[in-house]
Coordinates of C-alpha atoms in Angstrom, one line a residue:
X144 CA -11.6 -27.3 49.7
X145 CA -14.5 -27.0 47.3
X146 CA -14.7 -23.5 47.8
X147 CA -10.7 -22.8 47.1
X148 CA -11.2 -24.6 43.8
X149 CA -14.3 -22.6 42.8
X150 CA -12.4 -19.2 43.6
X151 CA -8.7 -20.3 42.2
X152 CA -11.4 -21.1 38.8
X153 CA -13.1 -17.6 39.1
X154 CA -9.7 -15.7 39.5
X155 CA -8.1 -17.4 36.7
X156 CA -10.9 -16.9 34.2
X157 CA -10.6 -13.3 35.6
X158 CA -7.3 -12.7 34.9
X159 CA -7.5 -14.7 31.5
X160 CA -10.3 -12.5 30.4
X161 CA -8.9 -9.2 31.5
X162 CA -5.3 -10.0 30.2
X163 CA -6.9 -11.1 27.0
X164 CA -8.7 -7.4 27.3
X165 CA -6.0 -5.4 27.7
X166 CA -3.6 -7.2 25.4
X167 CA -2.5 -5.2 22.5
X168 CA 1.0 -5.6 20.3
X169 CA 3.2 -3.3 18.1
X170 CA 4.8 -4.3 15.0
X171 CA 6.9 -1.8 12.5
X172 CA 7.0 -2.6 8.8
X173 CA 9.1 -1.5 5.8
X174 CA 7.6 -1.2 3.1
X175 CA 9.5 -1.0 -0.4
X176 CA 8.0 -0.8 -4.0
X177 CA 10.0 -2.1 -7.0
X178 CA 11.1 1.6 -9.0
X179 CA 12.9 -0.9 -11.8
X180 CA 9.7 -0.3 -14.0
X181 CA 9.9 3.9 -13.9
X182 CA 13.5 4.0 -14.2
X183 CA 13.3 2.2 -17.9
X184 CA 11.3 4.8 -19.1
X185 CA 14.3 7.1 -18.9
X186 CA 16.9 4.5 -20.7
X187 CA 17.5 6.9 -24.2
X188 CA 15.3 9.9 -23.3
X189 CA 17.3 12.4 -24.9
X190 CA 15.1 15.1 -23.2
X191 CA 16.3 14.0 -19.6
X192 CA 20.5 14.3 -18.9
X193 CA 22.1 11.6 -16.9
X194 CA 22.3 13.7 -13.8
X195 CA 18.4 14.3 -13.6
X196 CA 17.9 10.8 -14.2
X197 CA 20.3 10.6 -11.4
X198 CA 17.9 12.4 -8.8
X199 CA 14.3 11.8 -10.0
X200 CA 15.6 8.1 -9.6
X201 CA 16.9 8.8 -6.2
X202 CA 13.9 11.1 -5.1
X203 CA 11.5 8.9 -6.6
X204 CA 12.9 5.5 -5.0
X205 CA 13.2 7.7 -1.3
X206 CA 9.5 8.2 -2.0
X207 CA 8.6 4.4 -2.3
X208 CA 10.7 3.3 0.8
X209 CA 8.2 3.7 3.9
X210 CA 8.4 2.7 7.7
X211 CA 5.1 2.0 9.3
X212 CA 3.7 1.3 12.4
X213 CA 0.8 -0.8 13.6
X214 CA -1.0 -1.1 17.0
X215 CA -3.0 -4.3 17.2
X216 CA -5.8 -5.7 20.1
X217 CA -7.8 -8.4 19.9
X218 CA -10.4 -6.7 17.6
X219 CA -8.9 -3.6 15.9
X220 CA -5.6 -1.8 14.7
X221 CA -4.3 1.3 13.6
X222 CA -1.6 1.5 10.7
X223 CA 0.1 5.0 10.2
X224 CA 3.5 6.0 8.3
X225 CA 6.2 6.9 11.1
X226 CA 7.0 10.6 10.7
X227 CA 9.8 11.7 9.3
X228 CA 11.5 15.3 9.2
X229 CA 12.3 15.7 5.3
X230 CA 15.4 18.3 4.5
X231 CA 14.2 21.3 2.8
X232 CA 15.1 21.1 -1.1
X233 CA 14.6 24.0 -3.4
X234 CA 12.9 21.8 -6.0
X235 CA 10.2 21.9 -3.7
X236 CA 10.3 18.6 -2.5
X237 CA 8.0 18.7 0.8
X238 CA 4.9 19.6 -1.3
X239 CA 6.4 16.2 -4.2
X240 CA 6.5 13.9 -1.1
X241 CA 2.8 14.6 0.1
X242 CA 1.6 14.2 -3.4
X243 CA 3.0 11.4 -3.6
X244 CA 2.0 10.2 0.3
X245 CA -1.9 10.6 -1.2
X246 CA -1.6 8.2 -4.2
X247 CA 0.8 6.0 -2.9
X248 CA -0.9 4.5 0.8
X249 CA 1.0 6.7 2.8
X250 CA 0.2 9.7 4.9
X251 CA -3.0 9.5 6.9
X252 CA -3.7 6.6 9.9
X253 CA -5.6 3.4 8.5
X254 CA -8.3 1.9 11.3
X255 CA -9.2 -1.6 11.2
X256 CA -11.8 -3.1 12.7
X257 CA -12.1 -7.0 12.4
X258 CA -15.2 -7.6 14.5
X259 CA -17.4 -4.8 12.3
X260 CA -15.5 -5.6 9.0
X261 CA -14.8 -2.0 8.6
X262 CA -12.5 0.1 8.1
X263 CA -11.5 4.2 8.6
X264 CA -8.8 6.0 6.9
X265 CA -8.1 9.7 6.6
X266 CA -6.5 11.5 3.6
X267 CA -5.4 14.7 2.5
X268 CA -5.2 14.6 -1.2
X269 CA -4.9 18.2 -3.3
X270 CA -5.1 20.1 0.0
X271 CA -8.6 18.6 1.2
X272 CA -9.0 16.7 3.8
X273 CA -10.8 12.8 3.3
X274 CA -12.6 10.5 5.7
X275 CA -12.9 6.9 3.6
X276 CA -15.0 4.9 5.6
X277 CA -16.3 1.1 4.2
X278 CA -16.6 -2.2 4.5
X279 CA -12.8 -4.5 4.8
X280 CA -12.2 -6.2 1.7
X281 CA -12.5 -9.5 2.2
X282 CA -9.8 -11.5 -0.1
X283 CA -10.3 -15.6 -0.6
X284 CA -7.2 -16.6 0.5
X285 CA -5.3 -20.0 0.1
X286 CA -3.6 -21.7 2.5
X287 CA -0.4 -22.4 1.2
X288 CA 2.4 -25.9 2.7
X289 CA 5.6 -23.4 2.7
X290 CA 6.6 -22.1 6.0
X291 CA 9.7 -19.6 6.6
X292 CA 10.9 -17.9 9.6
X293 CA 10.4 -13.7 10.0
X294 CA 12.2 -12.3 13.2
X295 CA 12.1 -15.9 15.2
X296 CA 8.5 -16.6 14.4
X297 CA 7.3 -19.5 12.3
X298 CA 5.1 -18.2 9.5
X299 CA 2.9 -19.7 6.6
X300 CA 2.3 -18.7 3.1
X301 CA -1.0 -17.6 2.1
X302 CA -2.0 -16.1 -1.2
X303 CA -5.2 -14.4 -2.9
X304 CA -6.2 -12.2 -6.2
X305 CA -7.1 -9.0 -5.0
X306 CA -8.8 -6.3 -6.8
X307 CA -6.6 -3.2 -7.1
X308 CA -7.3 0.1 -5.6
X309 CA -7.3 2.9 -8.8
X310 CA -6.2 5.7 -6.7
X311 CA -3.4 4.0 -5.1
X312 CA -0.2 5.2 -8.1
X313 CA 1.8 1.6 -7.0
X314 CA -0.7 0.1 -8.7
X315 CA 0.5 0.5 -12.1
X316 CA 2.1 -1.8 -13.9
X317 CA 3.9 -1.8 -17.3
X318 CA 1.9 -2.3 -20.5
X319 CA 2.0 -5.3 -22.9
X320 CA 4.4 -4.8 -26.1
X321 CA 1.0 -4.7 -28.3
X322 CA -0.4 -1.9 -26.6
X323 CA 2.1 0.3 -26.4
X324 CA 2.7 0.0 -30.0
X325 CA -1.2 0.7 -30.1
X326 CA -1.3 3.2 -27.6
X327 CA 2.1 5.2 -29.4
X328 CA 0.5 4.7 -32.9
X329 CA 3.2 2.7 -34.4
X330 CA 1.8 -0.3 -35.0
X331 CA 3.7 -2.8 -37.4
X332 CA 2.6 -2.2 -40.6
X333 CA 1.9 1.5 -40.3
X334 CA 5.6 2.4 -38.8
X335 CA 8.3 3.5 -40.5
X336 CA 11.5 1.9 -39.6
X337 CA 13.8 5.0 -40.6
X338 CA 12.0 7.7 -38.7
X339 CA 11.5 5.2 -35.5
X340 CA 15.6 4.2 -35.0
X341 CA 15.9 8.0 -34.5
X342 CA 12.5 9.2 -32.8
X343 CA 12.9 8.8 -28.6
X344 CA 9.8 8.5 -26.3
X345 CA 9.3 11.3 -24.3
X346 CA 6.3 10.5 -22.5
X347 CA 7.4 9.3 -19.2
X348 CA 3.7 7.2 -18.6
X349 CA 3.3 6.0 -22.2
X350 CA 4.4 2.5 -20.9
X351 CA 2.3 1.7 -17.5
X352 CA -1.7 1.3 -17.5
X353 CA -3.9 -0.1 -14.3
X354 CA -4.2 -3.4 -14.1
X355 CA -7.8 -4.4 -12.7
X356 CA -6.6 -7.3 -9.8
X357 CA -3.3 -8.6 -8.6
X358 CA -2.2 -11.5 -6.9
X359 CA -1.3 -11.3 -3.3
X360 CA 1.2 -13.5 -1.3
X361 CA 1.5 -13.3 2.5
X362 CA 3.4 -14.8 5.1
X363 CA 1.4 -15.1 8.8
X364 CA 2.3 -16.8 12.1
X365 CA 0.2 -18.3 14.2
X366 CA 2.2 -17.7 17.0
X367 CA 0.1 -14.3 17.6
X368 CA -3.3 -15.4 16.7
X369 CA -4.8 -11.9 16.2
X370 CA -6.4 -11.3 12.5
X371 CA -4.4 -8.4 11.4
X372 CA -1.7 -7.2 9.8
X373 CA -0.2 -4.1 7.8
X374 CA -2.2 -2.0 5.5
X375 CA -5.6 -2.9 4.8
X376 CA -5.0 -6.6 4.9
X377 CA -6.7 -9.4 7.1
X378 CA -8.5 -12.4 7.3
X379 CA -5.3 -15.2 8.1
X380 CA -5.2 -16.9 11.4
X381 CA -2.5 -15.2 12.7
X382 CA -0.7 -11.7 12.2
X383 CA 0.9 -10.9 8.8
X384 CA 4.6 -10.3 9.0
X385 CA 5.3 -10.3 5.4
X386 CA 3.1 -9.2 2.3
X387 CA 4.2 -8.5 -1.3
X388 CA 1.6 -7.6 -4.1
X389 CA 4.3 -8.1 -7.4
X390 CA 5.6 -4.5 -6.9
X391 CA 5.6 -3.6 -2.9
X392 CA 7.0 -5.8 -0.6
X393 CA 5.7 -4.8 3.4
X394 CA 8.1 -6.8 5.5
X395 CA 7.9 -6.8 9.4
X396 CA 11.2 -5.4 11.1
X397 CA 10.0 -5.5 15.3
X398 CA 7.5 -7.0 17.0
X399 CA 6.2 -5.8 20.8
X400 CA 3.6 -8.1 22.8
X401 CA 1.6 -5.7 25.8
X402 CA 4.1 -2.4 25.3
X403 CA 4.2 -0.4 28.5
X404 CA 3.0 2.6 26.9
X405 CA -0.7 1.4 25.3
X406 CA -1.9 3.0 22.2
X407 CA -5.1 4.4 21.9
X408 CA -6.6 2.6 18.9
X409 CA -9.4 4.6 17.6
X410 CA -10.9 5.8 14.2
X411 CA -9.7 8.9 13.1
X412 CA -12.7 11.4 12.7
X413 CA -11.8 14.1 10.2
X414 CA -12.2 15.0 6.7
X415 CA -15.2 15.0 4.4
X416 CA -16.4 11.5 4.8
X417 CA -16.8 9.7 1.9
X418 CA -17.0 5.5 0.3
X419 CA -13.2 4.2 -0.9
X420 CA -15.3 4.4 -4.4
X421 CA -15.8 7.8 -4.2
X422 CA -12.6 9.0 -3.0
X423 CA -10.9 6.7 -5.7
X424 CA -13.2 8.8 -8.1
X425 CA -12.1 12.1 -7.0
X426 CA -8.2 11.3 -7.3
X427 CA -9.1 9.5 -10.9
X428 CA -10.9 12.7 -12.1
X429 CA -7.8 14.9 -11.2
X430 CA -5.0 13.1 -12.2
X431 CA -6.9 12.7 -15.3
X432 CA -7.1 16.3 -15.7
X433 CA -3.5 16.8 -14.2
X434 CA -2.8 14.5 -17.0
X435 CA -4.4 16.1 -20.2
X436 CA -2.8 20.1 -18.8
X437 CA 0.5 18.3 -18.6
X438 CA 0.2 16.1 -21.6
X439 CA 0.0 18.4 -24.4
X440 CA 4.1 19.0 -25.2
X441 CA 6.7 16.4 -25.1
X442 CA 7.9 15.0 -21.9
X443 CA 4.3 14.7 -20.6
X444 CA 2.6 12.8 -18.2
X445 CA -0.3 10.8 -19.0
X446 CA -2.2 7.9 -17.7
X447 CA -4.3 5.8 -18.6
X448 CA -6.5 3.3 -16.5
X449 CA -8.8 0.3 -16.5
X450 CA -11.5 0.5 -14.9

């Protein structure tokens, strides 16, 4: 009898250990940034007719609206953007969307490794190819009472201030009233009132700037207790199904426990391997530059960036 308990024991901590093993998930997200803030900048630009308002908005909000899909173990995950075939446009909008894909999170498949704390991401930005490799950021997060309910599963709030990344273009945010009457040279006492009721803006940027952190609210369940979720965040007991940073909202749409099909879950491996530092560096230096060539007449785009 004895020796039918002991085995029953062993085969069960078998298959616990070997199902726990093998277990991996699937989760697609949609993520959505807040265009409100760009599409202001156009309200009485005399430079820019209703109809090309009409499609930058359009382009620029198709742009923002991503679908992505994680595969999640125990211990690691891989994010990546789910491909889509684009319709060729004669404004050249293939080579506008991967521009945009390098300063805005998309394009390139985001490793995550909880047990190492590290992460791997590849990127192509300006036609070169990027291998980010560092350390997770690890965000103090605070355990919030609210609870809400994403696709049948029973989640709890969390929120954290995060540090933002300077190469990623969501990032920005709109300027205080003071300094863009600084920034424009028209500050109180020095404007005059005639000249400004009929002078527009024409420098679509003049109004945003880089913030240096920003304030993260998530929404986990405990019901998967793996400690991932979309992007490059972590850290909750449980997987994130919901996570908006003020402007982008990353909301979980499917959910698949042990798939048939198993992903492979690996780091991607190439690119010129560099820190997220350096790489933020290198897409600083030529927007920067992008923004002083383009800058000079009216209708420019400049930036400008705390750091």
């Amino acid at each position: 009898m004895k020796k039918i308990v002991y085995a029953s024991f062993f085969l069960f901590s078998y298959l616990a250990t070997h199902a726990q093993k093998d277990f991996q998930g699937m989760a697609v997200y949609e993520s959505k940034t807040s265009t409100s803030d760009f599409k202001s900048r156009f309200e009485g630009n005399k430079d820019i007719s209703p109809e090309m308002q009409k499609m930058i908005e359009e382009r620029v909000k198709k742009m923002f609206e991503k679908t992505f899909i994680l595969h999640f173990d125990k211990s690691a995950s891989i994010y990546k953007e789910e491909e889509k075939l684009d319709a060729p446009t004669a404004q050249g909008g293939g080579g506008m969307r991967m521009m945009f894909n390098s300063v805005t999170g998309g394009g390139g498949t985001y490793y995550k490794n909880v047990k190492t704390k590290s992460y791997t991401v590849d990127k192509e930005f300006m036609g070169k190819s990027f291998l980010i490799k560092d350390s997770l950021p690890k965000l103090e997060w605070k355990m919030e009472a609210e609870t809400k309910v994403i696709g049948g599963y029973t989640c709890f709030k969390a929120t954290a201030v995060k540090p933002v990344s300077v190469s990623d273009f969501r990032n920005f945010r709109p300027k205080k009233e003071a300094d863009k009457k600084e920034a424009d040279g028209t500050k109180t006492e020095e404007k005059k009132e005639d000249k400004d009721k009929t002078e527009t803006k024409t420098n679509f940027m003049d109004g945003f700037e880089m913030p240096k952190e920003i304030t993260i609210t998530a929404w986990y369940t405990p019901d998967i207790p793996v400690n991932q979720g979309p992007d490059n965040y972590w850290g909750l007991p449980g997987l994130i199904l919901e996570v908006n940073d003020g402007k982008t909202t990353i909301l979980c749409s499917k959910i698949v426990l042990n798939p048939k099909e198993k992903a492979d879950i690996k780091a991607p491996s190439s690119g010129k391997e560099v820190t997220q530092k350096e790489y933020d560096d290198i897409v600083i230096k030529k927007m920067e530059e992008m923004s002083e060539m383009n800058g000079n007449g009216r209708g420019g785009f400049q930036m400008r960036i705390n750091r």
